[in-house]
PDB file of C-alpha atoms in Angstrom:
ATOM      1  CA  MET A  16    -121.892  10.044 107.901  1.00  0.00           C
ATOM      2  CA  PRO A  17    -124.659   7.676 107.117  1.00  0.00           C
ATOM      3  CA  GLU A  18    -125.772   8.723 103.803  1.00  0.00           C
ATOM      4  CA  TYR A  19    -129.661   9.640 104.745  1.00  0.00           C
ATOM      5  CA  THR A  20    -128.372  12.190 107.405  1.00  0.00           C
ATOM      6  CA  ASP A  21    -128.559  15.357 105.118  1.00  0.00           C
ATOM      7  CA  ALA A  22    -131.814  14.077 103.832  1.00  0.00           C
ATOM      8  CA  TYR A  23    -133.291  13.396 107.375  1.00  0.00           C
ATOM      9  CA  LEU A  24    -132.195  17.045 108.317  1.00  0.00           C
ATOM     10  CA  SER A  25    -132.727  18.473 105.005  1.00  0.00           C
ATOM     11  CA  ASP A  26    -135.751  21.189 103.879  1.00  0.00           C
ATOM     12  CA  SER A  27    -137.794  18.358 102.075  1.00  0.00           C
ATOM     13  CA  THR A  28    -140.401  19.763  99.859  1.00  0.00           C
ATOM     14  CA  GLU A  29    -142.040  16.148  99.676  1.00  0.00           C
ATOM     15  CA  GLY A  30    -145.633  16.264 101.074  1.00  0.00           C
ATOM     16  CA  ASP A  31    -145.940  20.206 100.918  1.00  0.00           C
ATOM     17  CA  GLU A  32    -148.851  20.586  98.627  1.00  0.00           C
ATOM     18  CA  PHE A  33    -150.807  18.792 101.540  1.00  0.00           C
ATOM     19  CA  LYS A  34    -149.608  21.818 104.424  1.00  0.00           C
ATOM     20  CA  THR A  35    -150.689  25.219 104.978  1.00  0.00           C
ATOM     21  CA  ALA A  36    -148.339  27.979 104.085  1.00  0.00           C
ATOM     22  CA  GLY A  37    -147.394  28.562 108.410  1.00  0.00           C
ATOM     23  CA  GLN A  38    -146.703  24.849 108.775  1.00  0.00           C
ATOM     24  CA  LYS A  39    -144.318  25.048 105.630  1.00  0.00           C
ATOM     25  CA  ALA A  40    -142.883  27.766 106.869  1.00  0.00           C
ATOM     26  CA  TYR A  41    -142.444  26.457 110.418  1.00  0.00           C
ATOM     27  CA  ASP A  42    -141.232  23.148 108.634  1.00  0.00           C
ATOM     28  CA  ILE A  43    -138.401  24.846 107.029  1.00  0.00           C
ATOM     29  CA  ILE A  44    -137.138  27.410 109.389  1.00  0.00           C
ATOM     30  CA  PHE A  45    -137.056  24.484 112.290  1.00  0.00           C
ATOM     31  CA  ARG A  46    -134.863  22.483 110.270  1.00  0.00           C
ATOM     32  CA  LYS A  47    -132.620  25.622 109.490  1.00  0.00           C
ATOM     33  CA  ILE A  48    -132.160  25.639 112.972  1.00  0.00           C
ATOM     34  CA  ILE A  49    -131.736  22.092 114.142  1.00  0.00           C
ATOM     35  CA  ASN A  50    -129.335  21.646 111.443  1.00  0.00           C
ATOM     36  CA  GLY A  51    -127.082  24.214 112.519  1.00  0.00           C
ATOM     37  CA  GLU A  52    -127.727  26.937 109.206  1.00  0.00           C
ATOM     38  CA  PHE A  53    -129.468  29.349 111.331  1.00  0.00           C
ATOM     39  CA  ALA A  54    -127.234  29.508 114.828  1.00  0.00           C
ATOM     40  CA  PRO A  55    -128.260  30.718 118.272  1.00  0.00           C
ATOM     41  CA  GLY A  56    -128.437  34.252 117.976  1.00  0.00           C
ATOM     42  CA  PHE A  57    -129.354  34.316 114.128  1.00  0.00           C
ATOM     43  CA  LYS A  58    -131.922  37.278 113.439  1.00  0.00           C
ATOM     44  CA  LEU A  59    -135.032  35.459 111.848  1.00  0.00           C
ATOM     45  CA  SER A  60    -136.139  38.528 109.410  1.00  0.00           C
ATOM     46  CA  ARG A  61    -139.597  38.422 108.484  1.00  0.00           C
ATOM     47  CA  ARG A  62    -138.970  39.282 105.062  1.00  0.00           C
ATOM     48  CA  LYS A  63    -135.902  37.053 104.994  1.00  0.00           C
ATOM     49  CA  MET A  64    -137.799  33.879 106.089  1.00  0.00           C
ATOM     50  CA  ALA A  65    -140.519  34.804 103.752  1.00  0.00           C
ATOM     51  CA  GLU A  66    -138.019  34.616 100.866  1.00  0.00           C
ATOM     52  CA  VAL A  67    -136.224  31.429 102.364  1.00  0.00           C
ATOM     53  CA  THR A  68    -139.836  29.433 102.975  1.00  0.00           C
ATOM     54  CA  GLY A  69    -141.469  30.925  99.872  1.00  0.00           C
ATOM     55  CA  VAL A  70    -144.533  32.051 101.772  1.00  0.00           C
ATOM     56  CA  SER A  71    -145.568  35.478 102.410  1.00  0.00           C
ATOM     57  CA  VAL A  72    -144.853  37.348 105.775  1.00  0.00           C
ATOM     58  CA  ILE A  73    -148.159  36.495 107.486  1.00  0.00           C
ATOM     59  CA  PRO A  74    -147.551  32.830 107.605  1.00  0.00           C
ATOM     60  CA  VAL A  75    -143.890  33.253 108.483  1.00  0.00           C
ATOM     61  CA  ILE A  76    -144.796  35.109 111.568  1.00  0.00           C
ATOM     62  CA  GLU A  77    -147.512  32.094 112.477  1.00  0.00           C
ATOM     63  CA  ALA A  78    -144.000  30.127 111.972  1.00  0.00           C
ATOM     64  CA  LEU A  79    -142.283  32.549 114.519  1.00  0.00           C
ATOM     65  CA  ASN A  80    -144.691  32.393 117.204  1.00  0.00           C
ATOM     66  CA  ARG A  81    -145.001  28.650 116.929  1.00  0.00           C
ATOM     67  CA  LEU A  82    -141.279  28.314 117.381  1.00  0.00           C
ATOM     68  CA  GLU A  83    -141.338  30.630 120.057  1.00  0.00           C
ATOM     69  CA  GLU A  84    -143.461  28.462 121.790  1.00  0.00           C
ATOM     70  CA  ASP A  85    -141.423  25.757 121.382  1.00  0.00           C
ATOM     71  CA  GLY A  86    -138.479  27.304 122.915  1.00  0.00           C
ATOM     72  CA  LEU A  87    -136.164  27.519 119.562  1.00  0.00           C
ATOM     73  CA  VAL A  88    -136.854  31.218 118.910  1.00  0.00           C
ATOM     74  CA  GLU A  89    -137.035  34.464 120.969  1.00  0.00           C
ATOM     75  CA  SER A  90    -138.918  37.712 120.513  1.00  0.00           C
ATOM     76  CA  LYS A  91    -137.054  40.959 121.577  1.00  0.00           C
ATOM     77  CA  PRO A  92    -139.171  43.931 121.108  1.00  0.00           C
ATOM     78  CA  GLN A  93    -138.172  46.934 118.754  1.00  0.00           C
ATOM     79  CA  TRP A  94    -135.339  43.904 117.244  1.00  0.00           C
ATOM     80  CA  GLY A  95    -137.442  41.399 116.048  1.00  0.00           C
ATOM     81  CA  SER A  96    -137.035  37.682 116.429  1.00  0.00           C
ATOM     82  CA  PHE A  97    -133.650  35.157 116.846  1.00  0.00           C
ATOM     83  CA  VAL A  98    -132.702  31.770 117.203  1.00  0.00           C
ATOM     84  CA  THR A  99    -132.315  31.219 120.765  1.00  0.00           C
ATOM     85  CA  VAL A 100    -129.118  31.585 122.760  1.00  0.00           C
ATOM     86  CA  PRO A 101    -129.541  29.359 126.194  1.00  0.00           C
ATOM     87  CA  THR A 102    -128.309  30.837 129.224  1.00  0.00           C
ATOM     88  CA  GLN A 103    -126.336  28.291 131.557  1.00  0.00           C
ATOM     89  CA  LYS A 104    -129.610  28.036 133.596  1.00  0.00           C
ATOM     90  CA  LYS A 105    -131.744  27.394 130.424  1.00  0.00           C
ATOM     91  CA  ILE A 106    -129.394  24.343 129.394  1.00  0.00           C
ATOM     92  CA  GLU A 107    -129.590  22.670 132.685  1.00  0.00           C
ATOM     93  CA  ASP A 108    -133.457  23.428 132.376  1.00  0.00           C
ATOM     94  CA  MET A 109    -133.375  21.930 129.158  1.00  0.00           C
ATOM     95  CA  TYR A 110    -130.797  18.805 130.502  1.00  0.00           C
ATOM     96  CA  VAL A 111    -133.566  17.988 133.228  1.00  0.00           C
ATOM     97  CA  LEU A 112    -136.542  17.848 130.130  1.00  0.00           C
ATOM     98  CA  ARG A 113    -134.248  15.720 128.131  1.00  0.00           C
ATOM     99  CA  GLU A 114    -133.429  13.306 130.843  1.00  0.00           C
ATOM    100  CA  ALA A 115    -136.988  12.776 131.336  1.00  0.00           C
ATOM    101  CA  ILE A 116    -137.824  12.356 127.974  1.00  0.00           C
ATOM    102  CA  GLU A 117    -134.781  10.167 126.492  1.00  0.00           C
ATOM    103  CA  CYS A 118    -134.859   7.862 129.731  1.00  0.00           C
ATOM    104  CA  GLN A 119    -138.629   7.282 128.956  1.00  0.00           C
ATOM    105  CA  VAL A 120    -137.371   6.439 125.075  1.00  0.00           C
ATOM    106  CA  ALA A 121    -134.992   4.189 126.353  1.00  0.00           C
ATOM    107  CA  ARG A 122    -137.221   1.970 128.340  1.00  0.00           C
ATOM    108  CA  ILE A 123    -140.244   1.542 125.564  1.00  0.00           C
ATOM    109  CA  MET A 124    -137.145   0.915 122.956  1.00  0.00           C
ATOM    110  CA  ALA A 125    -135.927  -1.500 125.514  1.00  0.00           C
ATOM    111  CA  THR A 126    -139.195  -3.590 124.713  1.00  0.00           C
ATOM    112  CA  LYS A 127    -139.529  -2.791 120.847  1.00  0.00           C
ATOM    113  CA  MET A 128    -136.630  -2.188 119.195  1.00  0.00           C
ATOM    114  CA  THR A 129    -136.497  -4.088 115.911  1.00  0.00           C
ATOM    115  CA  GLU A 130    -133.731  -5.514 114.132  1.00  0.00           C
ATOM    116  CA  ALA A 131    -133.974  -2.991 111.342  1.00  0.00           C
ATOM    117  CA  GLN A 132    -134.114  -0.086 113.993  1.00  0.00           C
ATOM    118  CA  GLU A 133    -131.423  -1.459 115.601  1.00  0.00           C
ATOM    119  CA  GLN A 134    -129.659  -1.416 112.562  1.00  0.00           C
ATOM    120  CA  GLN A 135    -130.102   2.006 111.214  1.00  0.00           C
ATOM    121  CA  LEU A 136    -129.077   3.310 115.016  1.00  0.00           C
ATOM    122  CA  ARG A 137    -125.611   1.056 114.881  1.00  0.00           C
ATOM    123  CA  GLU A 138    -124.843   2.611 111.729  1.00  0.00           C
ATOM    124  CA  ILE A 139    -125.212   6.156 112.798  1.00  0.00           C
ATOM    125  CA  ALA A 140    -123.548   5.102 116.618  1.00  0.00           C
ATOM    126  CA  LYS A 141    -120.500   3.453 114.200  1.00  0.00           C
ATOM    127  CA  ALA A 142    -119.836   6.787 112.148  1.00  0.00           C
ATOM    128  CA  LEU A 143    -120.549   9.014 115.714  1.00  0.00           C
ATOM    129  CA  ASP A 144    -118.396   7.072 117.787  1.00  0.00           C
ATOM    130  CA  ASN A 145    -115.529   6.914 115.080  1.00  0.00           C
ATOM    131  CA  ALA A 146    -115.839  10.379 113.615  1.00  0.00           C
ATOM    132  CA  LYS A 147    -112.592  12.738 113.785  1.00  0.00           C
ATOM    133  CA  PHE A 148    -113.404  16.165 115.345  1.00  0.00           C
ATOM    134  CA  SER A 149    -112.187  19.271 113.381  1.00  0.00           C
ATOM    135  CA  LYS A 150    -113.683  22.498 113.007  1.00  0.00           C
ATOM    136  CA  ASP A 151    -115.396  21.168 109.725  1.00  0.00           C
ATOM    137  CA  THR A 152    -116.287  18.523 110.974  1.00  0.00           C
ATOM    138  CA  HIS A 153    -118.208  19.748 113.736  1.00  0.00           C
ATOM    139  CA  THR A 154    -121.655  20.534 112.425  1.00  0.00           C
ATOM    140  CA  ASN A 155    -121.578  17.081 110.851  1.00  0.00           C
ATOM    141  CA  ILE A 156    -120.687  15.337 114.043  1.00  0.00           C
ATOM    142  CA  SER A 157    -123.411  17.039 115.777  1.00  0.00           C
ATOM    143  CA  LYS A 158    -125.949  16.458 112.986  1.00  0.00           C
ATOM    144  CA  MET A 159    -125.097  12.912 113.825  1.00  0.00           C
ATOM    145  CA  HIS A 160    -125.534  13.129 117.625  1.00  0.00           C
ATOM    146  CA  TYR A 161    -129.207  14.808 116.645  1.00  0.00           C
ATOM    147  CA  LEU A 162    -130.258  12.091 114.166  1.00  0.00           C
ATOM    148  CA  PHE A 163    -128.983   9.527 116.569  1.00  0.00           C
ATOM    149  CA  HIS A 164    -131.285  10.987 119.439  1.00  0.00           C
ATOM    150  CA  SER A 165    -134.246  11.969 117.368  1.00  0.00           C
ATOM    151  CA  LYS A 166    -134.724   8.741 115.471  1.00  0.00           C
ATOM    152  CA  MET A 167    -134.202   6.594 118.474  1.00  0.00           C
ATOM    153  CA  THR A 168    -137.220   8.893 120.098  1.00  0.00           C
ATOM    154  CA  ASP A 169    -138.976   8.524 116.291  1.00  0.00           C
ATOM    155  CA  PHE A 170    -139.102   4.754 116.774  1.00  0.00           C
ATOM    156  CA  THR A 171    -140.865   4.879 119.945  1.00  0.00           C
ATOM    157  CA  GLU A 172    -143.861   6.255 117.678  1.00  0.00           C
ATOM    158  CA  VAL A 173    -145.056   8.562 120.804  1.00  0.00           C
ATOM    159  CA  ASP A 174    -146.165  11.774 119.394  1.00  0.00           C
ATOM    160  CA  SER A 175    -145.603  13.592 122.734  1.00  0.00           C
ATOM    161  CA  LEU A 176    -142.359  12.502 123.353  1.00  0.00           C
ATOM    162  CA  LYS A 177    -141.108  13.274 119.612  1.00  0.00           C
ATOM    163  CA  THR A 178    -142.986  17.004 120.384  1.00  0.00           C
ATOM    164  CA  ALA A 179    -141.182  17.311 123.502  1.00  0.00           C
ATOM    165  CA  LEU A 180    -137.713  16.596 122.454  1.00  0.00           C
ATOM    166  CA  ARG A 181    -138.167  19.337 119.674  1.00  0.00           C
ATOM    167  CA  ARG A 182    -138.824  22.042 122.706  1.00  0.00           C
ATOM    168  CA  THR A 183    -135.577  20.945 124.327  1.00  0.00           C
ATOM    169  CA  ASN A 184    -133.620  22.743 121.788  1.00  0.00           C
ATOM    170  CA  LEU A 185    -131.280  19.401 120.963  1.00  0.00           C
ATOM    171  CA  PHE A 186    -129.170  20.190 118.486  1.00  0.00           C
ATOM    172  CA  TYR A 187    -127.828  23.508 120.365  1.00  0.00           C
ATOM    173  CA  LEU A 188    -127.395  21.221 123.278  1.00  0.00           C
ATOM    174  CA  LEU A 189    -125.389  18.628 121.385  1.00  0.00           C
ATOM    175  CA  TYR A 190    -123.400  21.059 119.385  1.00  0.00           C
ATOM    176  CA  LYS A 191    -122.409  22.884 122.224  1.00  0.00           C
ATOM    177  CA  ALA A 192    -121.397  19.289 123.907  1.00  0.00           C
ATOM    178  CA  VAL A 193    -119.449  18.194 120.812  1.00  0.00           C
ATOM    179  CA  ALA A 194    -117.398  21.657 121.236  1.00  0.00           C
ATOM    180  CA  VAL A 195    -116.845  21.148 125.035  1.00  0.00           C
ATOM    181  CA  THR A 196    -115.987  17.176 124.776  1.00  0.00           C
ATOM    182  CA  ARG A 197    -113.767  17.628 121.537  1.00  0.00           C
ATOM    183  CA  VAL A 198    -112.249  20.582 121.623  1.00  0.00           C
ATOM    184  CA  ASN A 199    -110.989  20.158 125.375  1.00  0.00           C
ATOM    185  CA  GLU A 200    -110.704  16.446 124.387  1.00  0.00           C
ATOM    186  CA  ILE A 201    -112.228  15.367 127.207  1.00  0.00           C
ATOM    187  CA  ALA A 202    -111.722  11.814 126.998  1.00  0.00           C
ATOM    188  CA  GLY A 203    -115.418   9.477 126.852  1.00  0.00           C
ATOM    189  CA  PRO A 204    -115.876   5.923 126.966  1.00  0.00           C
ATOM    190  CA  LYS A 205    -115.043   4.175 123.680  1.00  0.00           C
ATOM    191  CA  TYR A 206    -118.041   3.114 121.782  1.00  0.00           C
ATOM    192  CA  TRP A 207    -120.021   5.385 124.159  1.00  0.00           C
ATOM    193  CA  HIS A 208    -122.963   5.455 121.588  1.00  0.00           C
ATOM    194  CA  GLU A 209    -122.873   1.627 120.459  1.00  0.00           C
ATOM    195  CA  LEU A 210    -122.686   0.748 124.320  1.00  0.00           C
ATOM    196  CA  LEU A 211    -125.944   2.675 124.784  1.00  0.00           C
ATOM    197  CA  ILE A 212    -127.649   0.430 122.229  1.00  0.00           C
ATOM    198  CA  ASP A 213    -126.232  -2.427 123.849  1.00  0.00           C
ATOM    199  CA  GLU A 214    -127.926  -1.955 126.706  1.00  0.00           C
ATOM    200  CA  ILE A 215    -131.311  -0.785 125.275  1.00  0.00           C
ATOM    201  CA  ARG A 216    -131.041  -3.913 123.118  1.00  0.00           C
ATOM    202  CA  SER A 217    -130.721  -5.803 126.534  1.00  0.00           C
ATOM    203  CA  GLY A 218    -134.598  -5.898 127.072  1.00  0.00           C
ATOM    204  CA  ASP A 219    -134.357  -4.753 130.351  1.00  0.00           C
ATOM    205  CA  ALA A 220    -136.274  -1.428 130.822  1.00  0.00           C
ATOM    206  CA  ASP A 221    -134.595  -0.538 133.928  1.00  0.00           C
ATOM    207  CA  ARG A 222    -130.821  -1.355 132.657  1.00  0.00           C
ATOM    208  CA  ALA A 223    -132.050   0.948 129.086  1.00  0.00           C
ATOM    209  CA  GLU A 224    -133.033   3.710 131.244  1.00  0.00           C
ATOM    210  CA  THR A 225    -130.059   3.877 133.966  1.00  0.00           C
ATOM    211  CA  ALA A 226    -127.658   3.780 130.542  1.00  0.00           C
ATOM    212  CA  MET A 227    -129.462   6.280 129.369  1.00  0.00           C
ATOM    213  CA  ARG A 228    -129.216   8.807 132.026  1.00  0.00           C
ATOM    214  CA  VAL A 229    -125.242   8.317 132.551  1.00  0.00           C
ATOM    215  CA  HIS A 230    -125.080   9.275 128.993  1.00  0.00           C
ATOM    216  CA  ILE A 231    -126.964  12.425 129.310  1.00  0.00           C
ATOM    217  CA  TYR A 232    -125.346  12.868 132.631  1.00  0.00           C
ATOM    218  CA  GLU A 233    -122.167  12.764 131.313  1.00  0.00           C
ATOM    219  CA  SER A 234    -122.617  14.937 128.227  1.00  0.00           C
ATOM    220  CA  LEU A 235    -124.079  17.845 131.140  1.00  0.00           C
ATOM    221  CA  LYS A 236    -120.888  17.046 133.365  1.00  0.00           C
ATOM    222  CA  ASN A 237    -118.791  18.365 130.857  1.00  0.00           C
ATOM    223  CA  LEU A 238    -120.763  21.486 129.835  1.00  0.00           C
ATOM    224  CA  LYS A 239    -120.831  22.129 133.652  1.00  0.00           C
ATOM    225  CA  LYS A 240    -117.078  22.141 133.614  1.00  0.00           C
ATOM    226  CA  ASP A 241    -116.898  24.523 130.803  1.00  0.00           C
ATOM    227  CA  SER A 242    -119.359  27.219 132.247  1.00  0.00           C
TER     228      SER A 242
END
């Protein structure tokens, strides 16, 4: 796995002195959800989250409300807050949103990807395409998947796309996709992520968008087979 993966997904406190308590709590809980530490269905006790984030309960409540707006958390009366467990319908809805976002990302990156950005993405893609699946590597492979797609979106420098991608519950989608394709040994194209970079790097926005759409649909198709 690329050496910067854990740093990218970690609960770094860098810059925390400039954040509100609510923002700090939001950032920490958000990252623990997307890196799989807080799995779908995990109960987010307000007191426990206050301990985890190092803030009081009131900022935690603010953070949980924001995470609920993002679709990453759901509240149940009398039970509290939990990490969202998407239904099959929700998963399909999220894939529609994911397709719209990432196809636009591919179009933008087809005309603006730098050599340095390509090098970073290829490093992740090579590690991802050659990763050997097992119960022990499942989470790490999912992290690489998340890193690949989220970094590409970050490189567009379009804040609305970055925010929208967060709301697709992308880590969960990728985690589930890895489980279905690797556990069930569903064969996928060799060098799947490197080939996607090749298509985007072609400079043809239509070609890049088509490649991304095929890439995303392949994942959804496998999830539908498993449902």
